[in-house]
């Protein structure tokens, strides 16, 4: 028997037994080493605010409909930031070895079985710290934001929201040739962004970010603004900070109705283009070259090479048994930590 994390009800976490599935001839068994907590999407499921808990998603029509729900409690093994070690092979497996470290998304559970192909394309180099593997999905999400931003060398890019995805987005924007201005209300996040290479940081809690960014750009505003906080007020401020006919990429997971977003102001008068970035797809113009697998592979290659700095984002590693306290802390005090990681005993 393995262990998995269960959301028994809103803000209720349990660690329960998980039945291990039999291993097929072309499959591998992976024991989880680390599993990261997403302080964005995952907390919406923990809190009960995720729209999947109040509506049903009609995949064929791509509409939320009021009849039923797409998710209901208890919810087992939610999560998408995992890394583990191969511990068992099916008799026909040839491209994966026992001991290989594999990154992926399989939720907060101690053991999982995958087809050989899944594991083979997700092996982490032996000389890379395994914990880096938890960033594959969030790294792909951040890279997709950059692709949707269509950033050009020499442009000023403002990043609103410097949680884990925002920190990665800011680094990737610099790698793409941008001058990066990071905006947040939490001083520790601003310090981290500056440490990791942001050219300027702006405290949105004490400074008018829109005015400050225009000061930094000779009155023009940011060429591209990337909103990664999921706050409607931050999205409004991102619009204010953007140059005439510029682009705002909305990548945060917004909850509820849009309080604080005044579309009749700068959005309307400055002809701002607002683009959604979401990991279910890439920009239509890129679909013939990019897909999610390439996003995942590229993010991990950048991390393994050291061009993308991810370990500094990890502020706490706790045993799986302390997951309930970790979620409660992130929920109550979002300024206390960046990336919290659950460690599985082996």
PDB file of N, CA, C and O in Angstrom, residues 245-307:
ATOM      1  N   UNK A 245      -1.714  50.322 -27.729  1.00  0.00           N
ATOM      2  CA  UNK A 245      -1.780  49.176 -28.647  1.00  0.00           C
ATOM      3  C   UNK A 245      -0.855  48.040 -28.231  1.00  0.00           C
ATOM      4  O   UNK A 245      -0.483  47.193 -29.050  1.00  0.00           O
ATOM      5  N   UNK A 246      -0.465  48.004 -26.950  1.00  0.00           N
ATOM      6  CA  UNK A 246       0.375  46.917 -26.446  1.00  0.00           C
ATOM      7  C   UNK A 246      -0.449  45.700 -26.073  1.00  0.00           C
ATOM      8  O   UNK A 246      -1.674  45.669 -26.208  1.00  0.00           O
ATOM      9  N   UNK A 247       0.272  44.687 -25.590  1.00  0.00           N
ATOM     10  CA  UNK A 247      -0.360  43.402 -25.297  1.00  0.00           C
ATOM     11  C   UNK A 247      -0.246  43.065 -23.816  1.00  0.00           C
ATOM     12  O   UNK A 247       0.815  43.207 -23.213  1.00  0.00           O
ATOM     13  N   UNK A 248      -1.349  42.595 -23.246  1.00  0.00           N
ATOM     14  CA  UNK A 248      -1.360  42.044 -21.894  1.00  0.00           C
ATOM     15  C   UNK A 248      -1.693  40.564 -22.002  1.00  0.00           C
ATOM     16  O   UNK A 248      -2.704  40.195 -22.606  1.00  0.00           O
ATOM     17  N   UNK A 249      -0.849  39.714 -21.444  1.00  0.00           N
ATOM     18  CA  UNK A 249      -1.126  38.278 -21.404  1.00  0.00           C
ATOM     19  C   UNK A 249      -1.662  37.945 -20.017  1.00  0.00           C
ATOM     20  O   UNK A 249      -0.983  38.154 -19.014  1.00  0.00           O
ATOM     21  N   UNK A 250      -2.884  37.470 -19.973  1.00  0.00           N
ATOM     22  CA  UNK A 250      -3.527  37.112 -18.707  1.00  0.00           C
ATOM     23  C   UNK A 250      -3.350  35.616 -18.486  1.00  0.00           C
ATOM     24  O   UNK A 250      -3.997  34.802 -19.134  1.00  0.00           O
ATOM     25  N   UNK A 251      -2.449  35.281 -17.565  1.00  0.00           N
ATOM     26  CA  UNK A 251      -2.126  33.874 -17.322  1.00  0.00           C
ATOM     27  C   UNK A 251      -2.559  33.398 -15.954  1.00  0.00           C
ATOM     28  O   UNK A 251      -2.533  32.198 -15.683  1.00  0.00           O
ATOM     29  N   UNK A 252      -2.936  34.314 -15.061  1.00  0.00           N
ATOM     30  CA  UNK A 252      -3.365  33.910 -13.731  1.00  0.00           C
ATOM     31  C   UNK A 252      -4.714  33.202 -13.779  1.00  0.00           C
ATOM     32  O   UNK A 252      -5.499  33.389 -14.725  1.00  0.00           O
ATOM     33  N   UNK A 253      -5.008  32.393 -12.757  1.00  0.00           N
ATOM     34  CA  UNK A 253      -6.279  31.669 -12.680  1.00  0.00           C
ATOM     35  C   UNK A 253      -7.246  32.516 -11.852  1.00  0.00           C
ATOM     36  O   UNK A 253      -7.290  32.433 -10.631  1.00  0.00           O
ATOM     37  N   UNK A 254      -8.016  33.346 -12.522  1.00  0.00           N
ATOM     38  CA  UNK A 254      -8.914  34.277 -11.853  1.00  0.00           C
ATOM     39  C   UNK A 254     -10.100  33.529 -11.254  1.00  0.00           C
ATOM     40  O   UNK A 254     -10.636  32.611 -11.867  1.00  0.00           O
ATOM     41  N   UNK A 255     -10.537  33.977 -10.071  1.00  0.00           N
ATOM     42  CA  UNK A 255     -11.644  33.340  -9.380  1.00  0.00           C
ATOM     43  C   UNK A 255     -12.797  34.322  -9.219  1.00  0.00           C
ATOM     44  O   UNK A 255     -12.599  35.489  -8.889  1.00  0.00           O
ATOM     45  N   UNK A 256     -14.022  33.844  -9.449  1.00  0.00           N
ATOM     46  CA  UNK A 256     -15.193  34.679  -9.247  1.00  0.00           C
ATOM     47  C   UNK A 256     -15.326  35.771 -10.291  1.00  0.00           C
ATOM     48  O   UNK A 256     -14.735  35.717 -11.372  1.00  0.00           O
ATOM     49  N   UNK A 257     -16.141  36.788  -9.955  1.00  0.00           N
ATOM     50  CA  UNK A 257     -16.391  37.876 -10.890  1.00  0.00           C
ATOM     51  C   UNK A 257     -15.281  38.918 -10.811  1.00  0.00           C
ATOM     52  O   UNK A 257     -14.550  39.001  -9.830  1.00  0.00           O
ATOM     53  N   UNK A 258     -15.203  39.753 -11.865  1.00  0.00           N
ATOM     54  CA  UNK A 258     -14.058  40.631 -12.050  1.00  0.00           C
ATOM     55  C   UNK A 258     -14.080  41.948 -11.306  1.00  0.00           C
ATOM     56  O   UNK A 258     -13.975  43.013 -11.938  1.00  0.00           O
ATOM     57  N   UNK A 259     -14.191  41.934  -9.986  1.00  0.00           N
ATOM     58  CA  UNK A 259     -14.164  43.166  -9.205  1.00  0.00           C
ATOM     59  C   UNK A 259     -12.796  43.834  -9.328  1.00  0.00           C
ATOM     60  O   UNK A 259     -11.760  43.183  -9.193  1.00  0.00           O
ATOM     61  N   UNK A 260     -12.807  45.140  -9.596  1.00  0.00           N
ATOM     62  CA  UNK A 260     -11.559  45.886  -9.688  1.00  0.00           C
ATOM     63  C   UNK A 260     -11.040  46.058 -11.094  1.00  0.00           C
ATOM     64  O   UNK A 260     -10.022  46.717 -11.307  1.00  0.00           O
ATOM     65  N   UNK A 261     -11.736  45.483 -12.064  1.00  0.00           N
ATOM     66  CA  UNK A 261     -11.299  45.564 -13.459  1.00  0.00           C
ATOM     67  C   UNK A 261     -12.192  46.573 -14.197  1.00  0.00           C
ATOM     68  O   UNK A 261     -13.365  46.301 -14.442  1.00  0.00           O
ATOM     69  N   UNK A 262     -11.648  47.747 -14.514  1.00  0.00           N
ATOM     70  CA  UNK A 262     -12.422  48.827 -15.135  1.00  0.00           C
ATOM     71  C   UNK A 262     -12.080  48.899 -16.623  1.00  0.00           C
ATOM     72  O   UNK A 262     -11.158  49.595 -17.031  1.00  0.00           O
ATOM     73  N   UNK A 263     -12.828  48.194 -17.442  1.00  0.00           N
ATOM     74  CA  UNK A 263     -12.495  48.094 -18.868  1.00  0.00           C
ATOM     75  C   UNK A 263     -12.805  49.360 -19.650  1.00  0.00           C
ATOM     76  O   UNK A 263     -12.369  49.499 -20.794  1.00  0.00           O
ATOM     77  N   UNK A 264     -13.532  50.302 -19.054  1.00  0.00           N
ATOM     78  CA  UNK A 264     -13.817  51.541 -19.753  1.00  0.00           C
ATOM     79  C   UNK A 264     -12.718  52.574 -19.639  1.00  0.00           C
ATOM     80  O   UNK A 264     -12.832  53.670 -20.214  1.00  0.00           O
ATOM     81  N   UNK A 265     -11.664  52.229 -18.914  1.00  0.00           N
ATOM     82  CA  UNK A 265     -10.591  53.200 -18.692  1.00  0.00           C
ATOM     83  C   UNK A 265      -9.431  52.940 -19.663  1.00  0.00           C
ATOM     84  O   UNK A 265      -9.609  53.015 -20.872  1.00  0.00           O
ATOM     85  N   UNK A 266      -8.231  52.620 -19.165  1.00  0.00           N
ATOM     86  CA  UNK A 266      -7.065  52.476 -20.055  1.00  0.00           C
ATOM     87  C   UNK A 266      -7.239  51.385 -21.099  1.00  0.00           C
ATOM     88  O   UNK A 266      -6.757  51.511 -22.234  1.00  0.00           O
ATOM     89  N   UNK A 267      -7.915  50.298 -20.746  1.00  0.00           N
ATOM     90  CA  UNK A 267      -8.124  49.220 -21.715  1.00  0.00           C
ATOM     91  C   UNK A 267      -8.789  49.761 -22.980  1.00  0.00           C
ATOM     92  O   UNK A 267      -8.347  49.495 -24.105  1.00  0.00           O
ATOM     93  N   UNK A 268      -9.836  50.535 -22.804  1.00  0.00           N
ATOM     94  CA  UNK A 268     -10.596  51.062 -23.947  1.00  0.00           C
ATOM     95  C   UNK A 268      -9.839  52.178 -24.659  1.00  0.00           C
ATOM     96  O   UNK A 268      -9.731  52.184 -25.892  1.00  0.00           O
ATOM     97  N   UNK A 269      -9.276  53.108 -23.894  1.00  0.00           N
ATOM     98  CA  UNK A 269      -8.674  54.291 -24.489  1.00  0.00           C
ATOM     99  C   UNK A 269      -7.300  54.028 -25.108  1.00  0.00           C
ATOM    100  O   UNK A 269      -6.847  54.784 -25.974  1.00  0.00           O
ATOM    101  N   UNK A 270      -6.638  52.980 -24.663  1.00  0.00           N
ATOM    102  CA  UNK A 270      -5.297  52.677 -25.183  1.00  0.00           C
ATOM    103  C   UNK A 270      -5.270  51.467 -26.117  1.00  0.00           C
ATOM    104  O   UNK A 270      -4.195  50.983 -26.463  1.00  0.00           O
ATOM    105  N   UNK A 271      -6.438  50.973 -26.509  1.00  0.00           N
ATOM    106  CA  UNK A 271      -6.524  49.871 -27.468  1.00  0.00           C
ATOM    107  C   UNK A 271      -5.649  48.692 -27.037  1.00  0.00           C
ATOM    108  O   UNK A 271      -4.863  48.145 -27.814  1.00  0.00           O
ATOM    109  N   UNK A 272      -5.790  48.289 -25.789  1.00  0.00           N
ATOM    110  CA  UNK A 272      -4.955  47.210 -25.254  1.00  0.00           C
ATOM    111  C   UNK A 272      -5.493  45.856 -25.706  1.00  0.00           C
ATOM    112  O   UNK A 272      -6.693  45.579 -25.630  1.00  0.00           O
ATOM    113  N   UNK A 273      -4.603  45.007 -26.152  1.00  0.00           N
ATOM    114  CA  UNK A 273      -4.961  43.636 -26.527  1.00  0.00           C
ATOM    115  C   UNK A 273      -4.730  42.738 -25.315  1.00  0.00           C
ATOM    116  O   UNK A 273      -3.629  42.685 -24.779  1.00  0.00           O
ATOM    117  N   UNK A 274      -5.760  42.023 -24.873  1.00  0.00           N
ATOM    118  CA  UNK A 274      -5.633  41.090 -23.760  1.00  0.00           C
ATOM    119  C   UNK A 274      -5.728  39.671 -24.309  1.00  0.00           C
ATOM    120  O   UNK A 274      -6.698  39.314 -24.987  1.00  0.00           O
ATOM    121  N   UNK A 275      -4.692  38.882 -24.048  1.00  0.00           N
ATOM    122  CA  UNK A 275      -4.594  37.520 -24.563  1.00  0.00           C
ATOM    123  C   UNK A 275      -4.582  36.545 -23.388  1.00  0.00           C
ATOM    124  O   UNK A 275      -3.882  36.766 -22.399  1.00  0.00           O
ATOM    125  N   UNK A 276      -5.355  35.488 -23.481  1.00  0.00           N
ATOM    126  CA  UNK A 276      -5.328  34.455 -22.455  1.00  0.00           C
ATOM    127  C   UNK A 276      -4.209  33.455 -22.756  1.00  0.00           C
ATOM    128  O   UNK A 276      -4.030  33.040 -23.900  1.00  0.00           O
ATOM    129  N   UNK A 277      -3.460  33.087 -21.710  1.00  0.00           N
ATOM    130  CA  UNK A 277      -2.476  32.010 -21.840  1.00  0.00           C
ATOM    131  C   UNK A 277      -2.892  30.882 -20.908  1.00  0.00           C
ATOM    132  O   UNK A 277      -3.095  31.098 -19.711  1.00  0.00           O
ATOM    133  N   UNK A 278      -3.044  29.694 -21.468  1.00  0.00           N
ATOM    134  CA  UNK A 278      -3.492  28.540 -20.683  1.00  0.00           C
ATOM    135  C   UNK A 278      -2.859  27.288 -21.275  1.00  0.00           C
ATOM    136  O   UNK A 278      -2.729  27.159 -22.488  1.00  0.00           O
ATOM    137  N   UNK A 279      -2.452  26.375 -20.421  1.00  0.00           N
ATOM    138  CA  UNK A 279      -1.581  25.275 -20.828  1.00  0.00           C
ATOM    139  C   UNK A 279      -2.272  24.226 -21.697  1.00  0.00           C
ATOM    140  O   UNK A 279      -1.605  23.355 -22.261  1.00  0.00           O
ATOM    141  N   UNK A 280      -3.579  24.326 -21.891  1.00  0.00           N
ATOM    142  CA  UNK A 280      -4.253  23.333 -22.745  1.00  0.00           C
ATOM    143  C   UNK A 280      -3.892  23.483 -24.218  1.00  0.00           C
ATOM    144  O   UNK A 280      -4.172  22.596 -25.014  1.00  0.00           O
ATOM    145  N   UNK A 281      -3.251  24.595 -24.572  1.00  0.00           N
ATOM    146  CA  UNK A 281      -2.855  24.777 -25.966  1.00  0.00           C
ATOM    147  C   UNK A 281      -1.831  25.882 -26.102  1.00  0.00           C
ATOM    148  O   UNK A 281      -1.560  26.618 -25.149  1.00  0.00           O
ATOM    149  N   UNK A 282      -1.262  25.999 -27.294  1.00  0.00           N
ATOM    150  CA  UNK A 282      -0.321  27.080 -27.598  1.00  0.00           C
ATOM    151  C   UNK A 282      -0.980  28.036 -28.576  1.00  0.00           C
ATOM    152  O   UNK A 282      -2.049  27.750 -29.121  1.00  0.00           O
ATOM    153  N   UNK A 283      -0.343  29.187 -28.812  1.00  0.00           N
ATOM    154  CA  UNK A 283      -0.874  30.171 -29.754  1.00  0.00           C
ATOM    155  C   UNK A 283      -1.099  29.508 -31.112  1.00  0.00           C
ATOM    156  O   UNK A 283      -0.248  28.732 -31.579  1.00  0.00           O
ATOM    157  N   UNK A 284      -2.225  29.778 -31.766  1.00  0.00           N
ATOM    158  CA  UNK A 284      -2.541  29.110 -33.039  1.00  0.00           C
ATOM    159  C   UNK A 284      -1.420  29.173 -34.068  1.00  0.00           C
ATOM    160  O   UNK A 284      -1.176  28.189 -34.788  1.00  0.00           O
ATOM    161  N   UNK A 285      -0.708  30.281 -34.142  1.00  0.00           N
ATOM    162  CA  UNK A 285       0.353  30.414 -35.147  1.00  0.00           C
ATOM    163  C   UNK A 285       1.533  29.498 -34.880  1.00  0.00           C
ATOM    164  O   UNK A 285       2.368  29.281 -35.768  1.00  0.00           O
ATOM    165  N   UNK A 286       1.609  28.932 -33.667  1.00  0.00           N
ATOM    166  CA  UNK A 286       2.754  28.096 -33.293  1.00  0.00           C
ATOM    167  C   UNK A 286       2.427  26.604 -33.246  1.00  0.00           C
ATOM    168  O   UNK A 286       3.307  25.791 -32.979  1.00  0.00           O
ATOM    169  N   UNK A 287       1.194  26.234 -33.487  1.00  0.00           N
ATOM    170  CA  UNK A 287       0.790  24.846 -33.276  1.00  0.00           C
ATOM    171  C   UNK A 287       1.497  23.850 -34.188  1.00  0.00           C
ATOM    172  O   UNK A 287       1.560  22.661 -33.863  1.00  0.00           O
ATOM    173  N   UNK A 288       2.011  24.309 -35.297  1.00  0.00           N
ATOM    174  CA  UNK A 288       2.707  23.383 -36.190  1.00  0.00           C
ATOM    175  C   UNK A 288       4.135  23.106 -35.720  1.00  0.00           C
ATOM    176  O   UNK A 288       4.810  22.219 -36.255  1.00  0.00           O
ATOM    177  N   UNK A 289       4.617  23.864 -34.723  1.00  0.00           N
ATOM    178  CA  UNK A 289       5.975  23.647 -34.216  1.00  0.00           C
ATOM    179  C   UNK A 289       6.019  23.345 -32.720  1.00  0.00           C
ATOM    180  O   UNK A 289       6.922  22.681 -32.249  1.00  0.00           O
ATOM    181  N   UNK A 290       5.051  23.868 -31.971  1.00  0.00           N
ATOM    182  CA  UNK A 290       5.067  23.736 -30.518  1.00  0.00           C
ATOM    183  C   UNK A 290       3.850  22.950 -30.047  1.00  0.00           C
ATOM    184  O   UNK A 290       2.756  23.088 -30.589  1.00  0.00           O
ATOM    185  N   UNK A 291       4.073  22.122 -29.027  1.00  0.00           N
ATOM    186  CA  UNK A 291       2.981  21.475 -28.317  1.00  0.00           C
ATOM    187  C   UNK A 291       3.392  21.360 -26.851  1.00  0.00           C
ATOM    188  O   UNK A 291       4.473  21.815 -26.461  1.00  0.00           O
ATOM    189  N   UNK A 292       2.552  20.764 -26.046  1.00  0.00           N
ATOM    190  CA  UNK A 292       2.851  20.722 -24.616  1.00  0.00           C
ATOM    191  C   UNK A 292       4.112  19.922 -24.325  1.00  0.00           C
ATOM    192  O   UNK A 292       4.905  20.296 -23.451  1.00  0.00           O
ATOM    193  N   UNK A 293       4.335  18.840 -25.040  1.00  0.00           N
ATOM    194  CA  UNK A 293       5.544  18.051 -24.797  1.00  0.00           C
ATOM    195  C   UNK A 293       6.806  18.883 -25.041  1.00  0.00           C
ATOM    196  O   UNK A 293       7.778  18.797 -24.278  1.00  0.00           O
ATOM    197  N   UNK A 294       6.788  19.704 -26.085  1.00  0.00           N
ATOM    198  CA  UNK A 294       7.958  20.538 -26.336  1.00  0.00           C
ATOM    199  C   UNK A 294       8.119  21.593 -25.238  1.00  0.00           C
ATOM    200  O   UNK A 294       9.250  21.903 -24.837  1.00  0.00           O
ATOM    201  N   UNK A 295       7.013  22.147 -24.761  1.00  0.00           N
ATOM    202  CA  UNK A 295       7.082  23.092 -23.644  1.00  0.00           C
ATOM    203  C   UNK A 295       7.719  22.434 -22.422  1.00  0.00           C
ATOM    204  O   UNK A 295       8.615  23.001 -21.776  1.00  0.00           O
ATOM    205  N   UNK A 296       7.264  21.242 -22.088  1.00  0.00           N
ATOM    206  CA  UNK A 296       7.797  20.513 -20.932  1.00  0.00           C
ATOM    207  C   UNK A 296       9.284  20.229 -21.094  1.00  0.00           C
ATOM    208  O   UNK A 296      10.097  20.490 -20.183  1.00  0.00           O
ATOM    209  N   UNK A 297       9.649  19.685 -22.245  1.00  0.00           N
ATOM    210  CA  UNK A 297      11.042  19.322 -22.493  1.00  0.00           C
ATOM    211  C   UNK A 297      11.947  20.555 -22.454  1.00  0.00           C
ATOM    212  O   UNK A 297      13.038  20.525 -21.879  1.00  0.00           O
ATOM    213  N   UNK A 298      11.490  21.646 -23.051  1.00  0.00           N
ATOM    214  CA  UNK A 298      12.311  22.856 -23.090  1.00  0.00           C
ATOM    215  C   UNK A 298      12.518  23.431 -21.702  1.00  0.00           C
ATOM    216  O   UNK A 298      13.635  23.834 -21.331  1.00  0.00           O
ATOM    217  N   UNK A 299      11.459  23.471 -20.910  1.00  0.00           N
ATOM    218  CA  UNK A 299      11.581  23.997 -19.545  1.00  0.00           C
ATOM    219  C   UNK A 299      12.573  23.175 -18.734  1.00  0.00           C
ATOM    220  O   UNK A 299      13.425  23.734 -18.021  1.00  0.00           O
ATOM    221  N   UNK A 300      12.518  21.860 -18.855  1.00  0.00           N
ATOM    222  CA  UNK A 300      13.431  21.013 -18.098  1.00  0.00           C
ATOM    223  C   UNK A 300      14.863  21.101 -18.619  1.00  0.00           C
ATOM    224  O   UNK A 300      15.827  21.043 -17.847  1.00  0.00           O
ATOM    225  N   UNK A 301      15.020  21.273 -19.923  1.00  0.00           N
ATOM    226  CA  UNK A 301      16.365  21.442 -20.477  1.00  0.00           C
ATOM    227  C   UNK A 301      16.997  22.741 -19.993  1.00  0.00           C
ATOM    228  O   UNK A 301      18.190  22.783 -19.651  1.00  0.00           O
ATOM    229  N   UNK A 302      16.217  23.812 -19.943  1.00  0.00           N
ATOM    230  CA  UNK A 302      16.728  25.086 -19.447  1.00  0.00           C
ATOM    231  C   UNK A 302      17.105  24.984 -17.969  1.00  0.00           C
ATOM    232  O   UNK A 302      18.106  25.548 -17.532  1.00  0.00           O
ATOM    233  N   UNK A 303      16.300  24.254 -17.222  1.00  0.00           N
ATOM    234  CA  UNK A 303      16.602  24.077 -15.793  1.00  0.00           C
ATOM    235  C   UNK A 303      17.843  23.218 -15.594  1.00  0.00           C
ATOM    236  O   UNK A 303      18.719  23.539 -14.784  1.00  0.00           O
ATOM    237  N   UNK A 304      17.935  22.116 -16.330  1.00  0.00           N
ATOM    238  CA  UNK A 304      19.078  21.213 -16.182  1.00  0.00           C
ATOM    239  C   UNK A 304      20.380  21.889 -16.577  1.00  0.00           C
ATOM    240  O   UNK A 304      21.441  21.611 -16.001  1.00  0.00           O
ATOM    241  N   UNK A 305      20.321  22.821 -17.544  1.00  0.00           N
ATOM    242  CA  UNK A 305      21.523  23.511 -17.992  1.00  0.00           C
ATOM    243  C   UNK A 305      21.921  24.660 -17.073  1.00  0.00           C
ATOM    244  O   UNK A 305      23.005  25.229 -17.218  1.00  0.00           O
ATOM    245  N   UNK A 306      21.031  25.023 -16.141  1.00  0.00           N
ATOM    246  CA  UNK A 306      21.315  26.128 -15.243  1.00  0.00           C
ATOM    247  C   UNK A 306      20.909  27.482 -15.767  1.00  0.00           C
ATOM    248  O   UNK A 306      21.052  28.492 -15.071  1.00  0.00           O
ATOM    249  N   UNK A 307      20.404  27.554 -16.990  1.00  0.00           N
ATOM    250  CA  UNK A 307      19.978  28.844 -17.539  1.00  0.00           C
ATOM    251  C   UNK A 307      18.705  29.337 -16.856  1.00  0.00           C
ATOM    252  O   UNK A 307      18.448  30.544 -16.809  1.00  0.00           O
TER     253      UNK A 307
END
